[in-house]
mmCIF file with all atom_site columns, C-alpha atoms in Angstrom:
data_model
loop_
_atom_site.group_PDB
_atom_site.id
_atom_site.type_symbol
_atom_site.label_atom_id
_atom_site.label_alt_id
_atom_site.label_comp_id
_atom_site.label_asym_id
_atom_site.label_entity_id
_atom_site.label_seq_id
_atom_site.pdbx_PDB_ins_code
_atom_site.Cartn_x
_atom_site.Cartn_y
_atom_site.Cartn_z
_atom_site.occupancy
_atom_site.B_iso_or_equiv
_atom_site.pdbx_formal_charge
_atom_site.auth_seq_id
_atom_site.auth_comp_id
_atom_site.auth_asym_id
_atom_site.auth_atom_id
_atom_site.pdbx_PDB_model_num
ATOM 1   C CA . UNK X 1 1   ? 59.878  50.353  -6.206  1.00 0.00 ? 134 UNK X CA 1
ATOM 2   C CA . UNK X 1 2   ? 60.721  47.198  -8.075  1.00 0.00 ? 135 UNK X CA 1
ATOM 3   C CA . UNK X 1 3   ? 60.892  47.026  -11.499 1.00 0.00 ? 136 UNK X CA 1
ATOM 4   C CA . UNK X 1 4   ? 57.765  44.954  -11.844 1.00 0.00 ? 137 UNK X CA 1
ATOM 5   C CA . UNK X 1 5   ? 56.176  46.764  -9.446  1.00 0.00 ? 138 UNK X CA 1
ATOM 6   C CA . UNK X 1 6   ? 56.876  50.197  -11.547 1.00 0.00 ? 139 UNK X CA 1
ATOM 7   C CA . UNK X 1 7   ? 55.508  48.234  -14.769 1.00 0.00 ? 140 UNK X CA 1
ATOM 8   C CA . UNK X 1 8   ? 52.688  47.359  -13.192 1.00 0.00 ? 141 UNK X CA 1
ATOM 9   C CA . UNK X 1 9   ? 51.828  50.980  -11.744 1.00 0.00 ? 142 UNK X CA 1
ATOM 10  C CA . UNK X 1 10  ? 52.003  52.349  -15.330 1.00 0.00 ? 143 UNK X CA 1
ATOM 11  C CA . UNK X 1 11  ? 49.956  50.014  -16.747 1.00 0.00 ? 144 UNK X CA 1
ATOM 12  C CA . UNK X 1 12  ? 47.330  50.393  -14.177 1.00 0.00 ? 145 UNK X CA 1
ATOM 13  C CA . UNK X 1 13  ? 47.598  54.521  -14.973 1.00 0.00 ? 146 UNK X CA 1
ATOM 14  C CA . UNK X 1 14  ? 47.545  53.659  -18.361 1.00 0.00 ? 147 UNK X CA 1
ATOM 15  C CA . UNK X 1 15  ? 44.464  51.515  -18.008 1.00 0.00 ? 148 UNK X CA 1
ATOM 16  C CA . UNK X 1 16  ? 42.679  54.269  -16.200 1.00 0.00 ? 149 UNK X CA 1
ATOM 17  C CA . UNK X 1 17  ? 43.508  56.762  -18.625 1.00 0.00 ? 150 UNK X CA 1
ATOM 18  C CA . UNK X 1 18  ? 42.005  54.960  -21.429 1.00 0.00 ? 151 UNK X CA 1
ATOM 19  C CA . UNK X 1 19  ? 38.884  54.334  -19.243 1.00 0.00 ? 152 UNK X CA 1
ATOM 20  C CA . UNK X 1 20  ? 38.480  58.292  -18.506 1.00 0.00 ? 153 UNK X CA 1
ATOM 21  C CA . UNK X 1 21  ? 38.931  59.094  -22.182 1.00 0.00 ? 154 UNK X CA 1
ATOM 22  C CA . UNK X 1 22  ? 36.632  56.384  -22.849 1.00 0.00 ? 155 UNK X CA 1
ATOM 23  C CA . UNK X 1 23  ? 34.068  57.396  -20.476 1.00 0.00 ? 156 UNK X CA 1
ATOM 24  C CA . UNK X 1 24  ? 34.602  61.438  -21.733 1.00 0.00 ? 157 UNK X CA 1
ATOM 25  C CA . UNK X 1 25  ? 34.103  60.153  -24.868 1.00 0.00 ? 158 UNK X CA 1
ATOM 26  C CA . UNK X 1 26  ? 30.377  58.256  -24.219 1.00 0.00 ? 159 UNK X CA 1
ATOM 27  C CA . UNK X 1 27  ? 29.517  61.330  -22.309 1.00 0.00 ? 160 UNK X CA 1
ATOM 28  C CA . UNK X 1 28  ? 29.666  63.635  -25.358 1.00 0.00 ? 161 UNK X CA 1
ATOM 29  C CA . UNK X 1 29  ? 28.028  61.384  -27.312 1.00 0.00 ? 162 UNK X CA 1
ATOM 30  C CA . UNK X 1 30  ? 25.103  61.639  -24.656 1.00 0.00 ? 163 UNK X CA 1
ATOM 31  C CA . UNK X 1 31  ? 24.732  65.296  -24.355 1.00 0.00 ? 164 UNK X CA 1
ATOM 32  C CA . UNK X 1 32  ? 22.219  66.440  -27.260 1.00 0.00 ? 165 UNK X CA 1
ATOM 33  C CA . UNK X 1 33  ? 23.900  68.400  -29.916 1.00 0.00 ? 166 UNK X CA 1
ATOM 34  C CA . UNK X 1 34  ? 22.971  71.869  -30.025 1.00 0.00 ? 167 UNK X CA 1
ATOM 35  C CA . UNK X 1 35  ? 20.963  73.003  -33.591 1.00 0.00 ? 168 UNK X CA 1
ATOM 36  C CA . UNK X 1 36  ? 22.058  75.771  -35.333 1.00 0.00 ? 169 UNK X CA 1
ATOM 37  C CA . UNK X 1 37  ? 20.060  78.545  -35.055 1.00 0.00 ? 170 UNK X CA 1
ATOM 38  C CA . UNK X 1 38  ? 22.062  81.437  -36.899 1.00 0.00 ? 171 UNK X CA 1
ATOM 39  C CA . UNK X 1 39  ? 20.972  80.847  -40.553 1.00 0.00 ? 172 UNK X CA 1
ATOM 40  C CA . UNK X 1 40  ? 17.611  82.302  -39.252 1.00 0.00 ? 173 UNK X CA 1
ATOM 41  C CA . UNK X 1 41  ? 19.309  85.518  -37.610 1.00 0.00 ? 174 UNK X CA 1
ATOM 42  C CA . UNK X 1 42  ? 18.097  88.594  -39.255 1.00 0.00 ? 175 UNK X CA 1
ATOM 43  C CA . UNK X 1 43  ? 14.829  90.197  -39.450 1.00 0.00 ? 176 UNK X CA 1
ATOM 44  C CA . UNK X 1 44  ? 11.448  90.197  -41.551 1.00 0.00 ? 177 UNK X CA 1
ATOM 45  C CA . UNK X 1 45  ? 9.230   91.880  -43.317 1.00 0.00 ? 178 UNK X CA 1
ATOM 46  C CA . UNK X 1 46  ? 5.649   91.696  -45.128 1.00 0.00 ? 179 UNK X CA 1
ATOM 47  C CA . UNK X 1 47  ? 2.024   91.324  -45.575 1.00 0.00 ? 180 UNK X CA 1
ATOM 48  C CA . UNK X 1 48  ? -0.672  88.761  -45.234 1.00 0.00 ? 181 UNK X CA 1
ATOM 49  C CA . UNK X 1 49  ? -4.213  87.944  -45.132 1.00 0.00 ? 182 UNK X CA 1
ATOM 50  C CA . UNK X 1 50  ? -5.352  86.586  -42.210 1.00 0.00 ? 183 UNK X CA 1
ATOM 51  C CA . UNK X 1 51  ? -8.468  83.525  -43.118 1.00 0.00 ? 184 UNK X CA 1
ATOM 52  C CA . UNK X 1 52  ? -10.874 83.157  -40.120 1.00 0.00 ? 185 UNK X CA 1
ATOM 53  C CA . UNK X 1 53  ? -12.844 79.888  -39.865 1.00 0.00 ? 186 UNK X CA 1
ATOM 54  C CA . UNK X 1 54  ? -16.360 82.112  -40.744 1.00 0.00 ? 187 UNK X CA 1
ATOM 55  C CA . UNK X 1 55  ? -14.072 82.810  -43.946 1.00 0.00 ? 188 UNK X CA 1
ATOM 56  C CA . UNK X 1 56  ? -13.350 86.359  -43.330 1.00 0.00 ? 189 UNK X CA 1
ATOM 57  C CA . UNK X 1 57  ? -9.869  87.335  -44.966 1.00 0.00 ? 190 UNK X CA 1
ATOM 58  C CA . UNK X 1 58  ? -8.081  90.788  -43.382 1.00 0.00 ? 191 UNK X CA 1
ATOM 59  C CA . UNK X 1 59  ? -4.909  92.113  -44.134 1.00 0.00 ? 192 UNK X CA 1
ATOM 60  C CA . UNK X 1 60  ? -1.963  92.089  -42.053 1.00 0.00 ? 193 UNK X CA 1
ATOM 61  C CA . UNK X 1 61  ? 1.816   93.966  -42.452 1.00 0.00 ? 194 UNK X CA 1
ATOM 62  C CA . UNK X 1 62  ? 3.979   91.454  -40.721 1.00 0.00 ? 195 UNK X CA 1
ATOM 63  C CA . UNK X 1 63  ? 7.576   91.409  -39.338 1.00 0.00 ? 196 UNK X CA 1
ATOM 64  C CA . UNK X 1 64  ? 9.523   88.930  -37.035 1.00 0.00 ? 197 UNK X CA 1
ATOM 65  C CA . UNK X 1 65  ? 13.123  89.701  -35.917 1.00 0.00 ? 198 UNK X CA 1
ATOM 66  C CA . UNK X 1 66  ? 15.153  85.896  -34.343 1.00 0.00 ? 199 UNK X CA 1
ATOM 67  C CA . UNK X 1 67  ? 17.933  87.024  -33.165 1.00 0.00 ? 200 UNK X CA 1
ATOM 68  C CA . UNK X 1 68  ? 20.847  84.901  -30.872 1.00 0.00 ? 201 UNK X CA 1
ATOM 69  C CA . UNK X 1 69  ? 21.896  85.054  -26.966 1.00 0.00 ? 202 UNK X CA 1
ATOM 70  C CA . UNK X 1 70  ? 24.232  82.614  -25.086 1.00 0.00 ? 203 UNK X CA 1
ATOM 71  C CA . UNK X 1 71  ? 21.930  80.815  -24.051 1.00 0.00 ? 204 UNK X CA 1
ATOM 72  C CA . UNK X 1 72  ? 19.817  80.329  -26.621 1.00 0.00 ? 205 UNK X CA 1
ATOM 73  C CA . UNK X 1 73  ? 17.784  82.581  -29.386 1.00 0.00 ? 206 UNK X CA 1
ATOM 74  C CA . UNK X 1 74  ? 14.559  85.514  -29.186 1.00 0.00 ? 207 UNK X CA 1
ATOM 75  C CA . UNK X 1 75  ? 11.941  85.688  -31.410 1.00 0.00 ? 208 UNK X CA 1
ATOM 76  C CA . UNK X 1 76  ? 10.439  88.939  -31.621 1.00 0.00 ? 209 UNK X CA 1
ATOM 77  C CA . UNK X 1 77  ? 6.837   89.426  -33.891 1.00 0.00 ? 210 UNK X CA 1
ATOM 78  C CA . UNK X 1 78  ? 4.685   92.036  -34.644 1.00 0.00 ? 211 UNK X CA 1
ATOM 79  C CA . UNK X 1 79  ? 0.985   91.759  -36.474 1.00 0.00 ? 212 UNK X CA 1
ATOM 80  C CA . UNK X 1 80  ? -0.438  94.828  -37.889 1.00 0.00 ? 213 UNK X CA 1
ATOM 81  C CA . UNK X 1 81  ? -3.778  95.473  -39.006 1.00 0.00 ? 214 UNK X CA 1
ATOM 82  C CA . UNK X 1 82  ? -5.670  98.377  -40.719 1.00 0.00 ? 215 UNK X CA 1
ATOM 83  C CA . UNK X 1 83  ? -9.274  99.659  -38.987 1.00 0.00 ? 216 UNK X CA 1
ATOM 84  C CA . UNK X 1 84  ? -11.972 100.828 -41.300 1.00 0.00 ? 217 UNK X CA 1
ATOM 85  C CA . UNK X 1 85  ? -11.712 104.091 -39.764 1.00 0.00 ? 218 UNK X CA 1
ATOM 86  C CA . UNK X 1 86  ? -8.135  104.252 -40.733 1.00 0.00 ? 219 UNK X CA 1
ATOM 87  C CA . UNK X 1 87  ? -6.134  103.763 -37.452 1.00 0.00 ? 220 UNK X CA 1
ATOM 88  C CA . UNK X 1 88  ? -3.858  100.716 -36.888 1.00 0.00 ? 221 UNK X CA 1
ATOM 89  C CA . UNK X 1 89  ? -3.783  98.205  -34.234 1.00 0.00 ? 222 UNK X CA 1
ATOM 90  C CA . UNK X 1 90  ? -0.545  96.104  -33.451 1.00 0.00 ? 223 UNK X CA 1
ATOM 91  C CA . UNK X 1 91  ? 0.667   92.959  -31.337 1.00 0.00 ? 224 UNK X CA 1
ATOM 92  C CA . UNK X 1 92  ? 3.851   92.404  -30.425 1.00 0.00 ? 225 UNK X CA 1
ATOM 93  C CA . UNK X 1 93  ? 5.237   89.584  -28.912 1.00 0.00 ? 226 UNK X CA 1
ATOM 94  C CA . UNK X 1 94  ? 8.863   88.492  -27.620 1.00 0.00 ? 227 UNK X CA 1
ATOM 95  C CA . UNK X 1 95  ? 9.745   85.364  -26.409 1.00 0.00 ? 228 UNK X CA 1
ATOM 96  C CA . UNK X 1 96  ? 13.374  84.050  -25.729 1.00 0.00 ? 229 UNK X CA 1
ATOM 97  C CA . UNK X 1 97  ? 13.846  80.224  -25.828 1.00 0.00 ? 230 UNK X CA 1
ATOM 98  C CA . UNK X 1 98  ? 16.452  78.135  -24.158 1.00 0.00 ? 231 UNK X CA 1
ATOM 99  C CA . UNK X 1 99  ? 17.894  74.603  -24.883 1.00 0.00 ? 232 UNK X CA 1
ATOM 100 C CA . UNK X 1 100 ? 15.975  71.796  -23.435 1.00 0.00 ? 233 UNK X CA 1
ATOM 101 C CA . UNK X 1 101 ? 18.023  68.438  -22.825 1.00 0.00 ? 234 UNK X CA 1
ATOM 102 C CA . UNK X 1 102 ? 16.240  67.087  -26.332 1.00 0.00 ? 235 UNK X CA 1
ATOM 103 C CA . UNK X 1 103 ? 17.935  67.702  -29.185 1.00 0.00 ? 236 UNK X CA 1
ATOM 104 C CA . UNK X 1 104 ? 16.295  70.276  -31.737 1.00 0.00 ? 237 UNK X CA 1
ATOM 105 C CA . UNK X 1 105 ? 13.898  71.418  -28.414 1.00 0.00 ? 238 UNK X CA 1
ATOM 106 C CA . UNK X 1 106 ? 13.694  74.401  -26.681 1.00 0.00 ? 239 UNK X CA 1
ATOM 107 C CA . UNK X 1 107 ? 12.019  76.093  -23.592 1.00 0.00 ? 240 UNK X CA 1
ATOM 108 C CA . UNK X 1 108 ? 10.030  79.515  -23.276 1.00 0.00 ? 241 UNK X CA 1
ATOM 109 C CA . UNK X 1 109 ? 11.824  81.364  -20.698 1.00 0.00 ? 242 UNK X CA 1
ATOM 110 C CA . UNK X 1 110 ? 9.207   83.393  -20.325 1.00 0.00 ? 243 UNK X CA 1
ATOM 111 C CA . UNK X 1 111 ? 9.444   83.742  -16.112 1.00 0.00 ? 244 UNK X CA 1
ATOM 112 C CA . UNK X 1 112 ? 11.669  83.141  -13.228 1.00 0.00 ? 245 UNK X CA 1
ATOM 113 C CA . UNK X 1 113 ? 11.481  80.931  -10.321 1.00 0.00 ? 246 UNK X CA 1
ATOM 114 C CA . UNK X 1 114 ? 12.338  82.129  -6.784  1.00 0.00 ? 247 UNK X CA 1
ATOM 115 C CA . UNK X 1 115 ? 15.921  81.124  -7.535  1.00 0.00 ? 248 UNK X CA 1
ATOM 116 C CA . UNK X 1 116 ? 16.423  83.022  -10.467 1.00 0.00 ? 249 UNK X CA 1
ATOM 117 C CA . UNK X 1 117 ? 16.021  80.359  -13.103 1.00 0.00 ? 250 UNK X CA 1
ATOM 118 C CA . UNK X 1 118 ? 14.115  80.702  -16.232 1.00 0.00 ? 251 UNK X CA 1
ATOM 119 C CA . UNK X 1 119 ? 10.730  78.236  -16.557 1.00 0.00 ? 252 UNK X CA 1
ATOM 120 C CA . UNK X 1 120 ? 7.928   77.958  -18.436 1.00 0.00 ? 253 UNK X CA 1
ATOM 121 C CA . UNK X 1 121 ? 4.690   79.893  -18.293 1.00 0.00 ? 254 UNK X CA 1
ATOM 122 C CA . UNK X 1 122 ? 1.450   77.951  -15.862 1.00 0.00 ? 255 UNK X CA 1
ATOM 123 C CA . UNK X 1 123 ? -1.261  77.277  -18.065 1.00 0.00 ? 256 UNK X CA 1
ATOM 124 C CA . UNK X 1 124 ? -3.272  76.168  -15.629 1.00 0.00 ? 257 UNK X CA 1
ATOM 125 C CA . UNK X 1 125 ? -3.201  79.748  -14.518 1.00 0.00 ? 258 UNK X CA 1
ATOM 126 C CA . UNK X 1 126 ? -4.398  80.740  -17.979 1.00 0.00 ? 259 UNK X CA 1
ATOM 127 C CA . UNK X 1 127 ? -0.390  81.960  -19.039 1.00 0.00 ? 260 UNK X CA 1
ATOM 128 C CA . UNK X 1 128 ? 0.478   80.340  -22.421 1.00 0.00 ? 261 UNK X CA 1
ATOM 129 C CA . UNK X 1 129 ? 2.901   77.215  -22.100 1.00 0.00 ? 262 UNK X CA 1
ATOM 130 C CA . UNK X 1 130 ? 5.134   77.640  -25.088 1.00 0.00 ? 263 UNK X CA 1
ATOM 131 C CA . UNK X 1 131 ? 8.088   76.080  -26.820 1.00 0.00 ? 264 UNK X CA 1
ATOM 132 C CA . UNK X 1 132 ? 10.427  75.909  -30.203 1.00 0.00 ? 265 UNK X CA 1
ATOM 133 C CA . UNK X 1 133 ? 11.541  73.362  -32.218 1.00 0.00 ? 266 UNK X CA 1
ATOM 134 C CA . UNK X 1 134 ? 14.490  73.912  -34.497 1.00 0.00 ? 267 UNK X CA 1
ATOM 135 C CA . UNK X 1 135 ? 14.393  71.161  -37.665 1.00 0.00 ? 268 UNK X CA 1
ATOM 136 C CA . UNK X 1 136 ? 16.302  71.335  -40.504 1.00 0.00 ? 269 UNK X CA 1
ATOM 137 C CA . UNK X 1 137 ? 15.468  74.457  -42.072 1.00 0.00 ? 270 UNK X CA 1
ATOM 138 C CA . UNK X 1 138 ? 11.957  74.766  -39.725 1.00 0.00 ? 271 UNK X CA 1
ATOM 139 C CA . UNK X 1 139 ? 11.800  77.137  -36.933 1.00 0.00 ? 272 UNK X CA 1
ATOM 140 C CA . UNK X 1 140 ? 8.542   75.767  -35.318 1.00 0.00 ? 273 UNK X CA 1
ATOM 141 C CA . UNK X 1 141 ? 6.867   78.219  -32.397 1.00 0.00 ? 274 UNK X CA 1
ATOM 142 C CA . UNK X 1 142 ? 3.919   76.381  -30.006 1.00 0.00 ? 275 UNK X CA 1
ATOM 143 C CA . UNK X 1 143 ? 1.766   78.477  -27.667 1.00 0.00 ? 276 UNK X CA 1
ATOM 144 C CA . UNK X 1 144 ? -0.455  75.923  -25.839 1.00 0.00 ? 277 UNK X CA 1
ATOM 145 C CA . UNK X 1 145 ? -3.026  77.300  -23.745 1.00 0.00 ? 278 UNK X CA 1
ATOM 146 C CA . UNK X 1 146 ? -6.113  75.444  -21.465 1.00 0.00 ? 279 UNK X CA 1
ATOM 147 C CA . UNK X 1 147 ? -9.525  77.661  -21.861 1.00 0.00 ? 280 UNK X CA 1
ATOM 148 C CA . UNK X 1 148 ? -11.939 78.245  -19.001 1.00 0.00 ? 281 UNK X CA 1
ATOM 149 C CA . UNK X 1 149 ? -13.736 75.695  -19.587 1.00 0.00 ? 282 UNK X CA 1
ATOM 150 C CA . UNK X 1 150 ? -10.863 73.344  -19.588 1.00 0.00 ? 283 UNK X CA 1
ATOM 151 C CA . UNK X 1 151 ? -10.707 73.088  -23.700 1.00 0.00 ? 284 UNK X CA 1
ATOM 152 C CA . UNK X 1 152 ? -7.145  73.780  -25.185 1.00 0.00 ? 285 UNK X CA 1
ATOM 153 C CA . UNK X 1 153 ? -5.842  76.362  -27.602 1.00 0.00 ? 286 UNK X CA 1
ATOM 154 C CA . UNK X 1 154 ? -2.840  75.929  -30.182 1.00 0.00 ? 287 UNK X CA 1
ATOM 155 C CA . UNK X 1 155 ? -1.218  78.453  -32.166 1.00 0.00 ? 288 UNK X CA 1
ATOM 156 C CA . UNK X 1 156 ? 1.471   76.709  -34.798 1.00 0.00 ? 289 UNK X CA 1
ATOM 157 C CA . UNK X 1 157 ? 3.983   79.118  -36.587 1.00 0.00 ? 290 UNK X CA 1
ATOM 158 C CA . UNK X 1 158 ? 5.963   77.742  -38.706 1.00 0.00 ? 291 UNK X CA 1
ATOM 159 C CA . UNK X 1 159 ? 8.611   79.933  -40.098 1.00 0.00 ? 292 UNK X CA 1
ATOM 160 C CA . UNK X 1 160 ? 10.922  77.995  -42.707 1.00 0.00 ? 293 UNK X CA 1
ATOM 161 C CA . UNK X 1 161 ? 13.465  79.306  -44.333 1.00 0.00 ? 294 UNK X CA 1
ATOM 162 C CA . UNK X 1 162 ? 13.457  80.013  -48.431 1.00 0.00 ? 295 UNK X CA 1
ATOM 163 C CA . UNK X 1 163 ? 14.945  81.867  -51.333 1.00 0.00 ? 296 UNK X CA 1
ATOM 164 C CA . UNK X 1 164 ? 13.132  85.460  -50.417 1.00 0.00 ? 297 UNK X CA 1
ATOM 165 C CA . UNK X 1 165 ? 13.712  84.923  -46.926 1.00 0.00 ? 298 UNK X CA 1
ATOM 166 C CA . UNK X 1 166 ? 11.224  82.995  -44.845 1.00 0.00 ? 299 UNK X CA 1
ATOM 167 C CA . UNK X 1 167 ? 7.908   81.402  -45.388 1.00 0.00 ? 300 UNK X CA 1
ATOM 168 C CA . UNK X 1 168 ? 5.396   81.821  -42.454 1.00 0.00 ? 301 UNK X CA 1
ATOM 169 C CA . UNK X 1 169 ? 2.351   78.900  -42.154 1.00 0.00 ? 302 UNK X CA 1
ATOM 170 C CA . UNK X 1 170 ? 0.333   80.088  -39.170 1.00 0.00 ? 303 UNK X CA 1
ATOM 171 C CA . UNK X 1 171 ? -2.696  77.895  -37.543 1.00 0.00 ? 304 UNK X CA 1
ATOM 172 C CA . UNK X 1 172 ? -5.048  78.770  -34.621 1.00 0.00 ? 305 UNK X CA 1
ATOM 173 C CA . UNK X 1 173 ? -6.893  75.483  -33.534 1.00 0.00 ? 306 UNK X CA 1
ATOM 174 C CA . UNK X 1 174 ? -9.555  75.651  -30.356 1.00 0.00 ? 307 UNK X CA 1
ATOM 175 C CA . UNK X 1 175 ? -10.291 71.847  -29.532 1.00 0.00 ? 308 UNK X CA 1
ATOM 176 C CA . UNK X 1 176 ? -9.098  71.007  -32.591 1.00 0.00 ? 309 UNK X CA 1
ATOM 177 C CA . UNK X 1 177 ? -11.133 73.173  -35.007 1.00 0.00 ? 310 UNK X CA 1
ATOM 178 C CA . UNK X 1 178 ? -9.432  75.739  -36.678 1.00 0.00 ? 311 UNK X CA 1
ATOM 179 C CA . UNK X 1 179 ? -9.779  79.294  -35.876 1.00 0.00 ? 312 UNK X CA 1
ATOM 180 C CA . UNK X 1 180 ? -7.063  81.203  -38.448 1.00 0.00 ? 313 UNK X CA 1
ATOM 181 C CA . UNK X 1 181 ? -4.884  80.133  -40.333 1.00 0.00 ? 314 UNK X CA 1
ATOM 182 C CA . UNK X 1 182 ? -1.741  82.814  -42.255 1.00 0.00 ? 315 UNK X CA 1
ATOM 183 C CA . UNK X 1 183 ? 0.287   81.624  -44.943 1.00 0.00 ? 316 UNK X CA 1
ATOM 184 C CA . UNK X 1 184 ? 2.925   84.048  -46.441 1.00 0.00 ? 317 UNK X CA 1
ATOM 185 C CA . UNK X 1 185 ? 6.457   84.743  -47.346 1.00 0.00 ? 318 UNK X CA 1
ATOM 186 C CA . UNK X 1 186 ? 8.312   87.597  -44.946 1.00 0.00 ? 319 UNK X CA 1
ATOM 187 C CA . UNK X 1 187 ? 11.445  89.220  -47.065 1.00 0.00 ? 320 UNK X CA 1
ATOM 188 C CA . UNK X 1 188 ? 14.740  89.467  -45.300 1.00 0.00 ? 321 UNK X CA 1
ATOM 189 C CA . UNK X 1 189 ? 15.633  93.161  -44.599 1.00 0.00 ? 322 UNK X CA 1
#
């Protein structure tokens, strides 16, 4: 190889190495960054009154446990409520959520497909479609779901972080009217 020959080959390699890293680095720039979800890991505990749109109030014990996977987080909530007759009735839910390709986003994986992969819920089929959004120091839950007779149900939790631990804002809305509505503060255990 000649000696110009040579100078040209390394500058060509040199050329294309600067267009690889330059390409590498666009790329990252592209791929959402991931938000942080472990200032919310731990779990939850309290009470709350529960306000129904006929203005009913009825207390609730209330505990949520987020914790992190490596693939994304679980939340796991439980709502408790007292019967006149003195027995107690509770929900519990669990729901783990995976990134999304939007920043700040993520997916129920509530089910798999026939290949194995996690996907959403059908609510067409009357499952809930839910999903997360992580903001600042927001953890936002949304379980979307279309009613028999084709209206839509929202339920909204909002669980932010504060001093005592974290501050739930809860909303039920049928076709836009609300239903219930929780606002509390759950202490870090």
């Amino acid at each position: 190889m000649t000696r110009s020959a040579a100078l040209t080959f390394n500058a060509v390699t040199r050329l294309q190495l600067l267009a690889g890293l330059t390409l590498l680095a666009l790329l990252s720039f592209a791929v959402p960054a991931r938000a942080d979800i472990s200032k919310f890991v731990g779990s939850y505990k309290g009470s709350a009154d529960v306000l129904s749109a006929d203005g009913t109030v009825q207390p609730r014990d209330m505990s949520v446990e987020i914790g992190a996977s490596d693939k994304g987080f679980t939340v796991r909530w439980t709502s408790t409520r007292t019967r006149d007759d003195g027995t107690e009735k509770s929900k519990s839910y669990a729901i783990r959520f995976i990134p999304s390709d939007r920043n700040g986003i993520y997916a129920a994986a509530m089910g798999r497909n026939v290949f194995g992969h996690d996907v959403q819920l059908d609510p067409m089929q009357g499952e809930p479609y839910v999903w997360a959004r992580l903001s600042g120091d927001t953890l936002s839950v949304y379980s979307l779901f279309v009613t028999d007779e084709g209206g839509y149900e929202i339920q909204q939790y909002d669980r932010t972080l504060v001093d005592e631990g974290l501050r739930l804002k809860f909303q039920r809305l049928r076709n836009g009217a609300p239903l219930r509505s929780v606002s509390t503060v759950l202490k870090r255990q």
